[in-house]
Structures are given as structure tokens and as C-alpha cells.
């Protein structure tokens, strides 16, 4: 199967670019399942029901989030109604929404999408490593699901890399989100899991992780409050990861980065 994951969509610029690119990517890459992280899609902070619909209409099968999932308060009432909009699985018991979802493709294949959040320099959560063990006992690659995509929303490269190795051989794809800068380590781990430390963002890279650079520079320079962070709204780069899996095992056969438009050097999967 062919799987696509687009990184954190940030603000209007990133949202427009991702919405325009998604149908083209699905068509040209013959994508079976497309996942988009939308936690910063609403002016840089959270997501709304309207934005979710826009991404479903553009071809997204599942939407993931992270620590900014609740920034738009309307989503608290909405998330239980939309099982394809995930929040990190390891939020405390009783939190609205869910952290895993199984997509059924047109060909009848089942693809499990999991959203998990790290703990280093993040809000306290239950252990994502133990959480992954529980989910892999429920969703078994090559047995009751044909592929597993795991969005690990975390701050540090060390935790992301350790988590990737922890999941190796039990997921088709483990990728990091949250830090918004695409890493150059797309690879297939020794036991067959596709991995990239951070997929990057869909946003304007003439910025500081997607926000207007002047505000961030001023804060670092003076250590004083410098005003509300606002998304940079220049031309956006759409960042993603493309994976092709083995039909028998569900493990990755190839993984390639996707970068389209904006300031970053382009990257397109080879034929």
C-alpha cells in the first residue's frame, strides 16, 4: 500500500498550500491512505470543525493533532462526534476523543492510525512506550490490520528516535511531528518500520517554526514579553512523508520525504 502523512499544518498559508497539494499528491502517488496533522491549522493554534471538513473534502482520511488540540474551544464538543480526528492516545482517561482509528480503504485493506505524544519538555502524560505496547496488542500488523501509521508528537529527537526503535517491526511508519523542521533521516529501521524524526510543517519557513520571526527574535533578544505570536503568511512549503508497504507483512519497502513549494528545496518520491 501507499501511505502519505503531511506534517503540522500552520496557519492560513500552510492550510491553503496543504489543501491545494493533497488532491494532487493522492493522484500522482496513488495514495491509499492520507493523514494530516492539523493541530496548528486555525491561525497557528488548534483546529476547527470547518477546517476538518476542508481537509476531508481535499482527501485526508484521518487527522492527527498534539498539544495544541484544545486551543480552539469548539473542538472539545466536536471531537467525540468525529472519530477520524485524533488527539494523542496517552491523554488521561476521560479526555474527549480518541487516539487511534482504523481506516478501511477502497480495496478493503485496513490501516490503523495512532496519535501519541511524548513526555520530554511536554505536559505530563502516561508513558507513550507502554501505550504503544498496549495498542500493538490490539492492532497487529499483518494480522488484523494491513498497515499502521503512528504520529509521535514530541519535542526531543532522542525521545522520538528511541520511540521509533521501540516500535520497529510493529508499525509500518513512525514519524515525529511538533518541532516543525523536517529532518534528513528518513529511513527503514532494521526490523522494517519506516521512520523520520520530524516530518516538518506545512507553513512558511521564512519564520521561526511557522510564526512571524520578528516576535520570536525580540523575545529571545530582550527576554521580555513581545506580543502575541502570529503565523507567518508567506509562501508555504508542504512537508510530508511517503511510504510504500509490503502487502504481506505491512512493513515499509521504501520511504521518501515530500517537500513542495515555498522556500525549502523540493523533494519528490522517485518513480
XYZ file of C-alpha atoms in Angstrom:
271
model
C 0.000 0.000 0.000
C 0.940 3.634 -0.413
C 0.693 5.899 2.616
C 1.125 9.664 2.937
C 1.488 11.805 6.039
C 1.643 15.610 5.898
C 3.283 17.460 8.786
C 1.866 20.102 11.092
C -0.325 22.498 9.100
C 0.342 26.012 10.390
C -1.916 28.987 9.769
C -3.705 30.130 6.653
C -0.666 29.952 4.390
C 0.104 26.360 5.352
C -3.540 25.380 5.259
C -4.106 26.710 1.741
C -0.927 25.072 0.458
C -1.760 21.710 2.030
C -5.357 21.762 0.798
C -4.156 22.513 -2.741
C -1.398 19.885 -2.680
C -3.311 17.000 -1.115
C -5.538 16.023 -4.082
C -2.544 16.223 -6.434
C -0.386 14.105 -4.119
C -3.079 11.470 -3.755
C -3.479 11.254 -7.514
C 0.152 11.292 -8.621
C 1.411 8.968 -5.879
C -1.639 6.661 -5.979
C -2.058 7.107 -2.232
C -4.281 4.610 -0.405
C -4.429 6.479 2.916
C -3.532 10.113 3.643
C -3.045 11.521 7.147
C -2.592 15.212 8.001
C -1.553 16.762 11.324
C -3.837 19.785 11.795
C -3.114 20.924 15.354
C -1.926 24.387 14.252
C -4.256 24.841 11.282
C -6.516 27.519 12.838
C -4.339 30.637 12.731
C -1.491 28.692 14.307
C -3.453 27.432 17.306
C -5.675 24.356 17.205
C -8.252 23.331 14.623
C -11.960 23.878 13.968
C -14.731 21.648 12.650
C -14.840 23.719 9.454
C -11.131 23.153 8.815
C -11.529 19.434 9.456
C -14.225 19.260 6.782
C -11.998 21.136 4.336
C -9.264 18.551 4.764
C -11.650 15.607 4.446
C -13.028 17.136 1.260
C -9.466 17.547 -0.066
C -8.705 13.867 0.502
C -7.497 13.390 4.081
C -8.597 10.097 5.632
C -7.506 10.831 9.205
C -6.418 13.997 11.037
C -3.914 13.957 13.895
C -3.091 16.629 16.463
C -0.917 17.194 19.530
C -0.535 19.513 22.498
C -2.436 22.362 20.786
C -5.511 20.257 20.078
C -7.720 22.157 22.581
C -6.668 25.705 21.609
C -9.951 26.247 19.745
C -12.540 25.501 22.420
C -15.214 24.446 19.946
C -13.235 21.300 19.219
C -13.883 19.939 22.728
C -17.554 19.373 21.931
C -16.849 18.323 18.347
C -14.093 15.732 18.747
C -16.351 12.995 20.126
C -18.525 13.341 17.015
C -15.605 12.907 14.616
C -13.772 9.629 15.151
C -11.317 10.462 12.347
C -9.986 13.487 14.250
C -7.483 12.097 16.741
C -5.911 13.537 19.842
C -2.883 11.901 21.485
C -3.843 8.488 22.812
C -1.970 8.935 26.082
C -4.044 11.852 27.370
C -5.638 10.995 30.756
C -8.678 8.740 30.930
C -11.876 10.713 30.439
C -10.383 13.161 27.938
C -12.761 13.675 24.967
C -11.892 11.992 21.698
C -9.733 9.005 20.900
C -6.169 8.337 19.836
C -6.485 5.528 17.307
C -8.660 4.843 14.287
C -8.799 2.121 11.613
C -9.384 3.269 8.041
C -10.823 0.856 5.511
C -9.508 1.536 2.014
C -11.433 1.166 -1.217
C -9.701 -2.175 -1.785
C -10.794 -3.431 1.631
C -7.424 -3.056 3.383
C -7.343 -1.845 6.982
C -4.925 0.882 8.049
C -4.620 1.824 11.711
C -3.619 5.408 12.513
C -2.313 6.148 16.012
C -1.615 9.544 17.580
C 0.779 9.546 20.564
C 2.548 12.332 22.460
C 5.997 12.448 24.039
C 6.805 13.465 27.609
C 10.166 15.263 27.485
C 9.564 19.048 27.797
C 5.846 18.404 27.269
C 2.816 18.227 29.561
C 2.719 15.137 31.813
C 1.178 12.166 30.021
C 1.018 8.427 30.506
C 4.011 6.573 29.084
C 3.891 6.511 25.255
C 6.189 3.483 25.155
C 3.877 1.410 27.352
C 0.913 2.850 25.474
C 2.359 1.656 22.181
C 2.721 -1.842 23.622
C -0.970 -1.876 24.526
C -2.030 -0.652 21.097
C 0.186 -3.137 19.255
C -1.525 -5.943 21.155
C -4.832 -4.578 19.847
C -3.743 -3.645 16.308
C -1.467 -6.403 15.000
C 0.438 -5.582 11.842
C -0.044 -8.152 9.097
C -2.802 -9.871 11.075
C -5.899 -7.788 11.854
C -4.572 -4.606 10.187
C -2.630 -4.251 6.958
C -0.647 -1.149 7.927
C -0.044 1.059 10.978
C 0.849 4.767 10.852
C 1.994 6.293 14.143
C 2.243 10.075 14.563
C 4.520 10.693 17.570
C 4.086 14.317 18.636
C 7.186 15.046 20.684
C 9.834 17.683 21.399
C 13.195 15.916 21.514
C 14.962 13.953 18.822
C 16.226 11.464 21.404
C 12.729 10.511 22.575
C 11.474 10.295 19.002
C 14.352 8.068 17.892
C 14.027 5.816 20.936
C 10.307 5.527 20.278
C 10.911 4.632 16.640
C 13.229 1.790 17.627
C 10.759 0.682 20.303
C 8.075 0.336 17.603
C 10.366 -1.155 14.938
C 8.799 -4.181 13.289
C 5.365 -3.464 14.769
C 4.362 -0.432 12.700
C 4.579 0.469 9.021
C 5.543 4.082 9.717
C 6.581 6.047 12.804
C 7.132 9.740 12.273
C 7.713 12.688 14.520
C 5.699 15.886 14.492
C 5.637 19.046 16.673
C 9.042 20.671 16.035
C 8.074 21.795 12.500
C 11.530 21.351 10.911
C 11.942 18.388 8.531
C 14.822 16.106 9.437
C 17.068 14.386 6.889
C 16.881 10.903 8.409
C 14.030 9.210 6.521
C 14.927 5.526 6.700
C 13.680 1.992 7.136
C 14.691 0.713 10.566
C 16.314 -2.757 10.901
C 13.035 -4.604 11.518
C 11.138 -2.871 8.705
C 9.441 0.223 10.124
C 9.667 3.428 8.097
C 10.870 6.295 10.258
C 11.609 10.044 10.180
C 12.391 12.081 13.297
C 10.292 15.034 12.156
C 8.197 15.288 9.028
C 8.292 19.107 9.101
C 5.418 21.550 8.760
C 3.128 22.824 6.065
C 3.861 26.509 6.530
C 6.026 29.500 5.717
C 9.697 28.774 6.507
C 10.633 32.463 6.452
C 9.685 32.340 10.115
C 10.537 30.824 13.469
C 8.829 27.403 13.363
C 5.996 28.992 11.399
C 5.465 32.135 13.463
C 6.442 35.669 12.452
C 10.179 35.886 13.043
C 10.254 39.426 14.474
C 8.215 38.473 17.542
C 10.355 35.450 18.317
C 13.665 37.245 17.768
C 12.556 40.119 20.019
C 11.625 37.724 22.797
C 14.978 35.921 22.638
C 16.827 39.227 22.437
C 15.150 41.002 25.347
C 13.676 38.161 27.458
C 10.568 40.327 27.674
C 7.002 39.598 26.541
C 6.925 40.595 22.889
C 3.305 40.348 21.866
C 1.079 37.589 20.606
C 2.617 35.079 18.238
C 1.131 35.280 14.746
C 1.636 32.818 11.883
C 3.955 33.876 9.066
C 1.843 34.119 5.933
C 4.367 33.975 3.096
C 4.526 31.149 0.527
C 4.318 27.816 2.341
C 6.272 24.613 1.884
C 4.207 21.437 2.136
C 6.240 18.811 4.015
C 5.316 15.158 4.195
C 6.464 11.552 4.157
C 5.526 8.893 1.599
C 5.790 5.197 2.398
C 5.136 2.101 0.350
C 4.459 -1.090 2.309
C 4.760 -4.799 1.636
C 1.338 -6.344 1.072
C 2.158 -9.453 3.101
C 3.874 -8.009 6.163
C 2.678 -4.402 6.228
C 6.263 -3.249 6.784
C 7.887 -0.487 4.761
C 9.521 -1.223 1.410
C 10.533 2.392 0.834
C 10.215 5.762 2.485
C 10.777 9.168 0.923
C 10.342 12.757 2.025
C 7.960 15.095 0.225
C 8.563 18.857 0.045
C 6.644 21.105 -2.334
C 6.740 24.869 -2.836
C 7.902 27.690 -0.630
C 11.498 28.262 0.442
C 12.803 24.729 1.023
C 14.467 22.675 -1.664
C 11.882 20.407 -3.235
C 11.778 16.669 -2.720
C 9.600 14.250 -4.655
C 9.430 10.442 -4.401
C 11.306 8.634 -7.156
C 9.359 6.581 -9.653
